[in-house]
């Protein structure tokens, strides 16, 4: 299967006709538990000597089909699905971290991630240092003996910024740490971070993967390439794991160590599991991912180019525009397109932004992105509200910008809607 191309994998990877009925589409296995064949079979499952289903907090056939499909699309060794993108981020960090340990993250992140990393993870005794990832020397200098991971987004939310993944991966390699990349905005169709050196990839499946705003979900994909045993920094994977009767995950499971630890310990004890119904919707969405992303990108380019040339607009930050400082990176790392999310600064500042949002008809005003529908949000008063103005500006969510998530409608209709709303906003 893995030698097939993307459009084939997005339909076939992870799926096979149901062995019981021949059902071609992956059934929704709406079940909590699975009958063991006998006591010996049950014991082998619990010992990870045999792979099988025990209880749906750990694994479920519908959810497993999705995990395998996403792993194939990202070029990973294994994947784990979770209840949300934010759950996926905690699940990615969980096997690596412990009290007193830290991560280094890019300043350019989804607002909710900045809050999760700057505030909430402190309750676990973890901490995060935020660095401008364009300053590779500062990134390297921020790493200390307690650092366990480096975290960034491939295309960042909301600013249309592209991270130089190969350069950041080279720093991670040099300091012997895993690089975790949130690939939500690009989707694996536009960018495959593992090919650029990422160890782990995380996704909010809520966005482009499902593609129609019906599901909250997340995925962690492991490249299977990081040597967890080369240092003593990752004892959960390299040393006997007390939370799983002393199993040495890396020694026993090799490139699947991270994935199995995430299921056997992470999902078992944190319980941030994806439900089979949600996995079904995301499997449906993935079948058309490449088709949707092509349309998203074509529409985003058309709308961004139109806005950039409009006198009512100060600037547009879309890496797909030739004027963008990240355009070269976008063509190198996302050759099929720089995604469909960008920000627009409207002349007239905060007031004009609010009026623009209020006067649009086709664009929906919601805190989501990556929907078939075009969406708009004024980040500074909503998703990035918890941040200081300095953090807002650093995150590309200054008070005078709105964020557009361009859908797959007709681009001329989207432009006409923006045109009339801009007239009302700047009158
Ligand atoms: C939405 C989003 C998240 C969080 O995902 P949820 O599914 O909402 O928990 C994380 N990262 C990025 C880039 C996102 O857009």
PDB file of N, CA, C and O in Angstrom, residues 2 66-82 88 91-93 95-96 177-181 183 192-195 197-203 209 218-229 234 237 249-250 253-263:
ATOM      1  N   UNK A   2       2.001   1.204   0.740  1.00  0.00           N
ATOM      2  CA  UNK A   2       2.765   2.439   0.926  1.00  0.00           C
ATOM      3  C   UNK A   2       3.413   2.933  -0.370  1.00  0.00           C
ATOM      4  O   UNK A   2       3.846   4.074  -0.431  1.00  0.00           O
ATOM      5  N   UNK A  66      -8.589   4.835  10.749  1.00  0.00           N
ATOM      6  CA  UNK A  66      -8.209   6.236  10.543  1.00  0.00           C
ATOM      7  C   UNK A  66      -6.741   6.453  10.897  1.00  0.00           C
ATOM      8  O   UNK A  66      -5.998   7.104  10.146  1.00  0.00           O
ATOM      9  N   UNK A  67      -6.289   5.891  12.031  1.00  0.00           N
ATOM     10  CA  UNK A  67      -4.893   6.072  12.439  1.00  0.00           C
ATOM     11  C   UNK A  67      -3.958   5.534  11.357  1.00  0.00           C
ATOM     12  O   UNK A  67      -2.974   6.185  10.987  1.00  0.00           O
ATOM     13  N   UNK A  68      -4.270   4.352  10.816  1.00  0.00           N
ATOM     14  CA  UNK A  68      -3.401   3.777   9.772  1.00  0.00           C
ATOM     15  C   UNK A  68      -3.405   4.643   8.521  1.00  0.00           C
ATOM     16  O   UNK A  68      -2.373   4.824   7.871  1.00  0.00           O
ATOM     17  N   UNK A  69      -4.587   5.175   8.174  1.00  0.00           N
ATOM     18  CA  UNK A  69      -4.663   5.996   6.966  1.00  0.00           C
ATOM     19  C   UNK A  69      -3.840   7.277   7.122  1.00  0.00           C
ATOM     20  O   UNK A  69      -3.072   7.654   6.241  1.00  0.00           O
ATOM     21  N   UNK A  70      -3.961   7.916   8.272  1.00  0.00           N
ATOM     22  CA  UNK A  70      -3.214   9.167   8.478  1.00  0.00           C
ATOM     23  C   UNK A  70      -1.713   8.887   8.535  1.00  0.00           C
ATOM     24  O   UNK A  70      -0.910   9.645   7.986  1.00  0.00           O
ATOM     25  N   UNK A  71      -1.335   7.767   9.187  1.00  0.00           N
ATOM     26  CA  UNK A  71       0.095   7.406   9.230  1.00  0.00           C
ATOM     27  C   UNK A  71       0.623   7.245   7.804  1.00  0.00           C
ATOM     28  O   UNK A  71       1.717   7.715   7.477  1.00  0.00           O
ATOM     29  N   UNK A  72      -0.163   6.600   6.928  1.00  0.00           N
ATOM     30  CA  UNK A  72       0.276   6.410   5.538  1.00  0.00           C
ATOM     31  C   UNK A  72       0.391   7.754   4.823  1.00  0.00           C
ATOM     32  O   UNK A  72       1.346   8.000   4.083  1.00  0.00           O
ATOM     33  N   UNK A  73      -0.578   8.645   5.036  1.00  0.00           N
ATOM     34  CA  UNK A  73      -0.560   9.939   4.340  1.00  0.00           C
ATOM     35  C   UNK A  73       0.605  10.814   4.796  1.00  0.00           C
ATOM     36  O   UNK A  73       1.151  11.592   4.016  1.00  0.00           O
ATOM     37  N   UNK A  74       0.987  10.677   6.081  1.00  0.00           N
ATOM     38  CA  UNK A  74       2.103  11.484   6.595  1.00  0.00           C
ATOM     39  C   UNK A  74       3.450  10.776   6.432  1.00  0.00           C
ATOM     40  O   UNK A  74       4.482  11.345   6.756  1.00  0.00           O
ATOM     41  N   UNK A  75       3.437   9.516   5.984  1.00  0.00           N
ATOM     42  CA  UNK A  75       4.690   8.776   5.865  1.00  0.00           C
ATOM     43  C   UNK A  75       5.263   8.389   7.211  1.00  0.00           C
ATOM     44  O   UNK A  75       6.480   8.337   7.389  1.00  0.00           O
ATOM     45  N   UNK A  76       4.389   8.112   8.200  1.00  0.00           N
ATOM     46  CA  UNK A  76       4.851   7.738   9.535  1.00  0.00           C
ATOM     47  C   UNK A  76       4.821   6.240   9.752  1.00  0.00           C
ATOM     48  O   UNK A  76       4.258   5.485   8.953  1.00  0.00           O
ATOM     49  N   UNK A  77       5.433   5.808  10.876  1.00  0.00           N
ATOM     50  CA  UNK A  77       5.420   4.383  11.223  1.00  0.00           C
ATOM     51  C   UNK A  77       4.110   3.995  11.894  1.00  0.00           C
ATOM     52  O   UNK A  77       3.626   2.876  11.747  1.00  0.00           O
ATOM     53  N   UNK A  78       3.531   4.925  12.653  1.00  0.00           N
ATOM     54  CA  UNK A  78       2.290   4.642  13.365  1.00  0.00           C
ATOM     55  C   UNK A  78       1.612   5.942  13.759  1.00  0.00           C
ATOM     56  O   UNK A  78       2.218   7.015  13.672  1.00  0.00           O
ATOM     57  N   UNK A  79       0.353   5.838  14.190  1.00  0.00           N
ATOM     58  CA  UNK A  79      -0.385   7.036  14.592  1.00  0.00           C
ATOM     59  C   UNK A  79      -1.401   6.674  15.662  1.00  0.00           C
ATOM     60  O   UNK A  79      -1.808   5.522  15.785  1.00  0.00           O
ATOM     61  N   UNK A  80      -1.773   7.671  16.442  1.00  0.00           N
ATOM     62  CA  UNK A  80      -2.800   7.516  17.467  1.00  0.00           C
ATOM     63  C   UNK A  80      -3.811   8.640  17.291  1.00  0.00           C
ATOM     64  O   UNK A  80      -3.427   9.812  17.132  1.00  0.00           O
ATOM     65  N   UNK A  81      -5.084   8.289  17.300  1.00  0.00           N
ATOM     66  CA  UNK A  81      -6.129   9.307  17.199  1.00  0.00           C
ATOM     67  C   UNK A  81      -6.562   9.724  18.599  1.00  0.00           C
ATOM     68  O   UNK A  81      -6.563   8.905  19.516  1.00  0.00           O
ATOM     69  N   UNK A  82      -6.941  10.980  18.732  1.00  0.00           N
ATOM     70  CA  UNK A  82      -7.352  11.518  20.032  1.00  0.00           C
ATOM     71  C   UNK A  82      -8.633  12.337  19.872  1.00  0.00           C
ATOM     72  O   UNK A  82      -9.102  12.575  18.764  1.00  0.00           O
ATOM     73  N   UNK A  88      -4.190  15.847  21.160  1.00  0.00           N
ATOM     74  CA  UNK A  88      -3.060  15.271  20.422  1.00  0.00           C
ATOM     75  C   UNK A  88      -1.744  15.914  20.873  1.00  0.00           C
ATOM     76  O   UNK A  88      -0.716  15.239  20.968  1.00  0.00           O
ATOM     77  N   UNK A  91      -0.858  14.422  24.145  1.00  0.00           N
ATOM     78  CA  UNK A  91      -0.463  13.016  23.903  1.00  0.00           C
ATOM     79  C   UNK A  91       0.931  12.931  23.271  1.00  0.00           C
ATOM     80  O   UNK A  91       1.668  11.985  23.534  1.00  0.00           O
ATOM     81  N   UNK A  92       1.275  13.907  22.420  1.00  0.00           N
ATOM     82  CA  UNK A  92       2.600  13.903  21.792  1.00  0.00           C
ATOM     83  C   UNK A  92       3.684  14.157  22.836  1.00  0.00           C
ATOM     84  O   UNK A  92       4.769  13.573  22.789  1.00  0.00           O
ATOM     85  N   UNK A  93       3.385  15.023  23.792  1.00  0.00           N
ATOM     86  CA  UNK A  93       4.388  15.385  24.799  1.00  0.00           C
ATOM     87  C   UNK A  93       4.475  14.359  25.924  1.00  0.00           C
ATOM     88  O   UNK A  93       5.544  14.173  26.526  1.00  0.00           O
ATOM     89  N   UNK A  95       4.733  11.035  26.569  1.00  0.00           N
ATOM     90  CA  UNK A  95       5.787  10.030  26.802  1.00  0.00           C
ATOM     91  C   UNK A  95       7.172  10.657  27.005  1.00  0.00           C
ATOM     92  O   UNK A  95       8.094   9.973  27.455  1.00  0.00           O
ATOM     93  N   UNK A  96       7.302  11.938  26.624  1.00  0.00           N
ATOM     94  CA  UNK A  96       8.621  12.577  26.641  1.00  0.00           C
ATOM     95  C   UNK A  96       8.881  13.362  27.922  1.00  0.00           C
ATOM     96  O   UNK A  96      10.026  13.638  28.261  1.00  0.00           O
ATOM     97  N   UNK A 177      17.129  16.150  20.093  1.00  0.00           N
ATOM     98  CA  UNK A 177      15.749  16.204  20.588  1.00  0.00           C
ATOM     99  C   UNK A 177      14.759  15.952  19.461  1.00  0.00           C
ATOM    100  O   UNK A 177      15.038  16.269  18.297  1.00  0.00           O
ATOM    101  N   UNK A 178      13.582  15.410  19.792  1.00  0.00           N
ATOM    102  CA  UNK A 178      12.550  15.228  18.766  1.00  0.00           C
ATOM    103  C   UNK A 178      11.918  16.566  18.368  1.00  0.00           C
ATOM    104  O   UNK A 178      11.704  17.437  19.208  1.00  0.00           O
ATOM    105  N   UNK A 179      11.644  16.686  17.066  1.00  0.00           N
ATOM    106  CA  UNK A 179      10.924  17.862  16.555  1.00  0.00           C
ATOM    107  C   UNK A 179       9.470  17.454  16.340  1.00  0.00           C
ATOM    108  O   UNK A 179       9.184  16.477  15.635  1.00  0.00           O
ATOM    109  N   UNK A 180       8.557  18.201  16.976  1.00  0.00           N
ATOM    110  CA  UNK A 180       7.121  17.947  16.829  1.00  0.00           C
ATOM    111  C   UNK A 180       6.540  19.058  15.955  1.00  0.00           C
ATOM    112  O   UNK A 180       6.727  20.240  16.242  1.00  0.00           O
ATOM    113  N   UNK A 181       5.844  18.672  14.879  1.00  0.00           N
ATOM    114  CA  UNK A 181       5.290  19.675  13.966  1.00  0.00           C
ATOM    115  C   UNK A 181       3.771  19.541  13.899  1.00  0.00           C
ATOM    116  O   UNK A 181       3.245  18.460  13.599  1.00  0.00           O
ATOM    117  N   UNK A 183       0.822  20.025  11.840  1.00  0.00           N
ATOM    118  CA  UNK A 183       0.654  20.137  10.382  1.00  0.00           C
ATOM    119  C   UNK A 183      -0.805  20.384   9.988  1.00  0.00           C
ATOM    120  O   UNK A 183      -1.208  20.122   8.861  1.00  0.00           O
ATOM    121  N   UNK A 192       4.514  17.375   4.101  1.00  0.00           N
ATOM    122  CA  UNK A 192       4.755  16.163   4.901  1.00  0.00           C
ATOM    123  C   UNK A 192       6.002  16.392   5.752  1.00  0.00           C
ATOM    124  O   UNK A 192       7.124  16.162   5.321  1.00  0.00           O
ATOM    125  N   UNK A 193       5.784  16.873   6.997  1.00  0.00           N
ATOM    126  CA  UNK A 193       6.910  17.279   7.849  1.00  0.00           C
ATOM    127  C   UNK A 193       7.950  16.190   8.080  1.00  0.00           C
ATOM    128  O   UNK A 193       9.132  16.503   8.240  1.00  0.00           O
ATOM    129  N   UNK A 194       7.530  14.912   8.094  1.00  0.00           N
ATOM    130  CA  UNK A 194       8.512  13.842   8.346  1.00  0.00           C
ATOM    131  C   UNK A 194       9.582  13.838   7.251  1.00  0.00           C
ATOM    132  O   UNK A 194      10.761  13.622   7.521  1.00  0.00           O
ATOM    133  N   UNK A 195       9.166  14.166   6.008  1.00  0.00           N
ATOM    134  CA  UNK A 195      10.150  14.227   4.910  1.00  0.00           C
ATOM    135  C   UNK A 195      11.144  15.371   5.125  1.00  0.00           C
ATOM    136  O   UNK A 195      12.212  15.394   4.521  1.00  0.00           O
ATOM    137  N   UNK A 197      12.257  16.161   8.240  1.00  0.00           N
ATOM    138  CA  UNK A 197      13.018  15.936   9.469  1.00  0.00           C
ATOM    139  C   UNK A 197      12.222  15.897  10.759  1.00  0.00           C
ATOM    140  O   UNK A 197      12.813  15.768  11.834  1.00  0.00           O
ATOM    141  N   UNK A 198      10.885  16.019  10.700  1.00  0.00           N
ATOM    142  CA  UNK A 198      10.095  15.965  11.934  1.00  0.00           C
ATOM    143  C   UNK A 198      10.112  14.556  12.513  1.00  0.00           C
ATOM    144  O   UNK A 198      10.133  13.571  11.776  1.00  0.00           O
ATOM    145  N   UNK A 199      10.097  14.488  13.866  1.00  0.00           N
ATOM    146  CA  UNK A 199       9.990  13.195  14.551  1.00  0.00           C
ATOM    147  C   UNK A 199       8.523  12.807  14.703  1.00  0.00           C
ATOM    148  O   UNK A 199       8.129  11.686  14.422  1.00  0.00           O
ATOM    149  N   UNK A 200       7.736  13.767  15.199  1.00  0.00           N
ATOM    150  CA  UNK A 200       6.307  13.549  15.430  1.00  0.00           C
ATOM    151  C   UNK A 200       5.529  14.632  14.699  1.00  0.00           C
ATOM    152  O   UNK A 200       5.995  15.771  14.591  1.00  0.00           O
ATOM    153  N   UNK A 201       4.349  14.267  14.204  1.00  0.00           N
ATOM    154  CA  UNK A 201       3.457  15.247  13.578  1.00  0.00           C
ATOM    155  C   UNK A 201       2.146  15.209  14.354  1.00  0.00           C
ATOM    156  O   UNK A 201       1.674  14.120  14.715  1.00  0.00           O
ATOM    157  N   UNK A 202       1.586  16.367  14.657  1.00  0.00           N
ATOM    158  CA  UNK A 202       0.265  16.399  15.293  1.00  0.00           C
ATOM    159  C   UNK A 202      -0.718  17.126  14.386  1.00  0.00           C
ATOM    160  O   UNK A 202      -0.321  17.983  13.579  1.00  0.00           O
ATOM    161  N   UNK A 203      -1.981  16.732  14.510  1.00  0.00           N
ATOM    162  CA  UNK A 203      -3.041  17.336  13.708  1.00  0.00           C
ATOM    163  C   UNK A 203      -4.260  17.630  14.554  1.00  0.00           C
ATOM    164  O   UNK A 203      -4.616  16.833  15.426  1.00  0.00           O
ATOM    165  N   UNK A 209      -8.752  17.795   7.624  1.00  0.00           N
ATOM    166  CA  UNK A 209      -8.860  16.337   7.471  1.00  0.00           C
ATOM    167  C   UNK A 209     -10.312  15.909   7.351  1.00  0.00           C
ATOM    168  O   UNK A 209     -10.678  15.161   6.458  1.00  0.00           O
ATOM    169  N   UNK A 218      -8.172  14.697  16.851  1.00  0.00           N
ATOM    170  CA  UNK A 218      -6.739  14.958  16.686  1.00  0.00           C
ATOM    171  C   UNK A 218      -5.995  13.676  16.376  1.00  0.00           C
ATOM    172  O   UNK A 218      -6.522  12.579  16.585  1.00  0.00           O
ATOM    173  N   UNK A 219      -4.789  13.818  15.855  1.00  0.00           N
ATOM    174  CA  UNK A 219      -3.953  12.654  15.544  1.00  0.00           C
ATOM    175  C   UNK A 219      -2.498  12.992  15.880  1.00  0.00           C
ATOM    176  O   UNK A 219      -2.052  14.116  15.642  1.00  0.00           O
ATOM    177  N   UNK A 220      -1.780  12.003  16.426  1.00  0.00           N
ATOM    178  CA  UNK A 220      -0.327  12.100  16.590  1.00  0.00           C
ATOM    179  C   UNK A 220       0.281  11.039  15.679  1.00  0.00           C
ATOM    180  O   UNK A 220      -0.100   9.870  15.761  1.00  0.00           O
ATOM    181  N   UNK A 221       1.203  11.435  14.818  1.00  0.00           N
ATOM    182  CA  UNK A 221       1.866  10.494  13.916  1.00  0.00           C
ATOM    183  C   UNK A 221       3.335  10.430  14.309  1.00  0.00           C
ATOM    184  O   UNK A 221       3.987  11.471  14.463  1.00  0.00           O
ATOM    185  N   UNK A 222       3.857   9.209  14.465  1.00  0.00           N
ATOM    186  CA  UNK A 222       5.279   9.060  14.790  1.00  0.00           C
ATOM    187  C   UNK A 222       6.029   8.614  13.538  1.00  0.00           C
ATOM    188  O   UNK A 222       5.614   7.674  12.860  1.00  0.00           O
ATOM    189  N   UNK A 223       7.143   9.291  13.257  1.00  0.00           N
ATOM    190  CA  UNK A 223       7.972   8.915  12.115  1.00  0.00           C
ATOM    191  C   UNK A 223       8.600   7.534  12.330  1.00  0.00           C
ATOM    192  O   UNK A 223       8.966   6.861  11.368  1.00  0.00           O
ATOM    193  N   UNK A 224       8.771   7.137  13.588  1.00  0.00           N
ATOM    194  CA  UNK A 224       9.455   5.881  13.895  1.00  0.00           C
ATOM    195  C   UNK A 224      10.960   5.984  13.742  1.00  0.00           C
ATOM    196  O   UNK A 224      11.672   4.982  13.804  1.00  0.00           O
ATOM    197  N   UNK A 225      11.455   7.226  13.538  1.00  0.00           N
ATOM    198  CA  UNK A 225      12.879   7.383  13.200  1.00  0.00           C
ATOM    199  C   UNK A 225      13.763   7.841  14.354  1.00  0.00           C
ATOM    200  O   UNK A 225      14.976   7.815  14.248  1.00  0.00           O
ATOM    201  N   UNK A 226      13.133   8.301  15.450  1.00  0.00           N
ATOM    202  CA  UNK A 226      13.956   8.846  16.530  1.00  0.00           C
ATOM    203  C   UNK A 226      14.492   7.711  17.401  1.00  0.00           C
ATOM    204  O   UNK A 226      13.767   6.786  17.745  1.00  0.00           O
ATOM    205  N   UNK A 227      15.782   7.795  17.752  1.00  0.00           N
ATOM    206  CA  UNK A 227      16.376   6.766  18.616  1.00  0.00           C
ATOM    207  C   UNK A 227      16.195   7.184  20.080  1.00  0.00           C
ATOM    208  O   UNK A 227      16.976   7.960  20.616  1.00  0.00           O
ATOM    209  N   UNK A 228      15.147   6.640  20.705  1.00  0.00           N
ATOM    210  CA  UNK A 228      14.805   7.040  22.079  1.00  0.00           C
ATOM    211  C   UNK A 228      15.845   6.540  23.086  1.00  0.00           C
ATOM    212  O   UNK A 228      15.859   7.001  24.224  1.00  0.00           O
ATOM    213  N   UNK A 229      16.680   5.598  22.667  1.00  0.00           N
ATOM    214  CA  UNK A 229      17.611   4.974  23.620  1.00  0.00           C
ATOM    215  C   UNK A 229      19.018   5.566  23.552  1.00  0.00           C
ATOM    216  O   UNK A 229      19.901   5.146  24.303  1.00  0.00           O
ATOM    217  N   UNK A 234      14.710   9.878  27.711  1.00  0.00           N
ATOM    218  CA  UNK A 234      13.333   9.436  27.452  1.00  0.00           C
ATOM    219  C   UNK A 234      13.065   8.075  28.105  1.00  0.00           C
ATOM    220  O   UNK A 234      12.788   7.086  27.422  1.00  0.00           O
ATOM    221  N   UNK A 237      10.307   5.503  27.288  1.00  0.00           N
ATOM    222  CA  UNK A 237      10.420   4.708  26.073  1.00  0.00           C
ATOM    223  C   UNK A 237      11.641   3.791  26.101  1.00  0.00           C
ATOM    224  O   UNK A 237      11.625   2.711  25.524  1.00  0.00           O
ATOM    225  N   UNK A 249       9.668  -0.181  26.117  1.00  0.00           N
ATOM    226  CA  UNK A 249       8.919  -0.017  24.866  1.00  0.00           C
ATOM    227  C   UNK A 249       9.832   0.030  23.644  1.00  0.00           C
ATOM    228  O   UNK A 249       9.562  -0.596  22.624  1.00  0.00           O
ATOM    229  N   UNK A 250      10.925   0.793  23.738  1.00  0.00           N
ATOM    230  CA  UNK A 250      11.765   0.934  22.547  1.00  0.00           C
ATOM    231  C   UNK A 250      12.427  -0.387  22.181  1.00  0.00           C
ATOM    232  O   UNK A 250      12.453  -0.785  21.012  1.00  0.00           O
ATOM    233  N   UNK A 253       9.519  -2.794  20.935  1.00  0.00           N
ATOM    234  CA  UNK A 253       8.642  -2.442  19.810  1.00  0.00           C
ATOM    235  C   UNK A 253       9.321  -1.605  18.730  1.00  0.00           C
ATOM    236  O   UNK A 253       8.686  -1.282  17.710  1.00  0.00           O
ATOM    237  N   UNK A 254      10.587  -1.255  18.926  1.00  0.00           N
ATOM    238  CA  UNK A 254      11.348  -0.554  17.889  1.00  0.00           C
ATOM    239  C   UNK A 254      10.644   0.705  17.405  1.00  0.00           C
ATOM    240  O   UNK A 254      10.250   1.548  18.217  1.00  0.00           O
ATOM    241  N   UNK A 255      10.449   0.828  16.072  1.00  0.00           N
ATOM    242  CA  UNK A 255       9.866   2.063  15.535  1.00  0.00           C
ATOM    243  C   UNK A 255       8.407   2.285  15.954  1.00  0.00           C
ATOM    244  O   UNK A 255       7.871   3.370  15.763  1.00  0.00           O
ATOM    245  N   UNK A 256       7.766   1.264  16.543  1.00  0.00           N
ATOM    246  CA  UNK A 256       6.382   1.436  17.003  1.00  0.00           C
ATOM    247  C   UNK A 256       6.314   1.751  18.499  1.00  0.00           C
ATOM    248  O   UNK A 256       5.228   1.786  19.091  1.00  0.00           O
ATOM    249  N   UNK A 257       7.476   2.008  19.134  1.00  0.00           N
ATOM    250  CA  UNK A 257       7.514   2.229  20.577  1.00  0.00           C
ATOM    251  C   UNK A 257       6.629   3.398  20.996  1.00  0.00           C
ATOM    252  O   UNK A 257       5.821   3.287  21.927  1.00  0.00           O
ATOM    253  N   UNK A 258       6.764   4.520  20.305  1.00  0.00           N
ATOM    254  CA  UNK A 258       6.005   5.708  20.697  1.00  0.00           C
ATOM    255  C   UNK A 258       4.500   5.464  20.539  1.00  0.00           C
ATOM    256  O   UNK A 258       3.699   5.800  21.414  1.00  0.00           O
ATOM    257  N   UNK A 259       4.123   4.843  19.413  1.00  0.00           N
ATOM    258  CA  UNK A 259       2.698   4.603  19.146  1.00  0.00           C
ATOM    259  C   UNK A 259       2.104   3.670  20.201  1.00  0.00           C
ATOM    260  O   UNK A 259       1.021   3.932  20.742  1.00  0.00           O
ATOM    261  N   UNK A 260       2.819   2.579  20.508  1.00  0.00           N
ATOM    262  CA  UNK A 260       2.292   1.631  21.500  1.00  0.00           C
ATOM    263  C   UNK A 260       2.242   2.252  22.891  1.00  0.00           C
ATOM    264  O   UNK A 260       1.295   2.023  23.638  1.00  0.00           O
ATOM    265  N   UNK A 261       3.263   3.042  23.237  1.00  0.00           N
ATOM    266  CA  UNK A 261       3.238   3.711  24.545  1.00  0.00           C
ATOM    267  C   UNK A 261       2.032   4.644  24.615  1.00  0.00           C
ATOM    268  O   UNK A 261       1.338   4.726  25.637  1.00  0.00           O
ATOM    269  N   UNK A 262       1.765   5.349  23.516  1.00  0.00           N
ATOM    270  CA  UNK A 262       0.653   6.307  23.499  1.00  0.00           C
ATOM    271  C   UNK A 262      -0.686   5.614  23.706  1.00  0.00           C
ATOM    272  O   UNK A 262      -1.596   6.185  24.294  1.00  0.00           O
ATOM    273  N   UNK A 263      -0.808   4.383  23.204  1.00  0.00           N
ATOM    274  CA  UNK A 263      -2.062   3.640  23.378  1.00  0.00           C
ATOM    275  C   UNK A 263      -2.085   2.998  24.765  1.00  0.00           C
ATOM    276  O   UNK A 263      -3.017   3.191  25.545  1.00  0.00           O
TER     277      UNK A 263
END
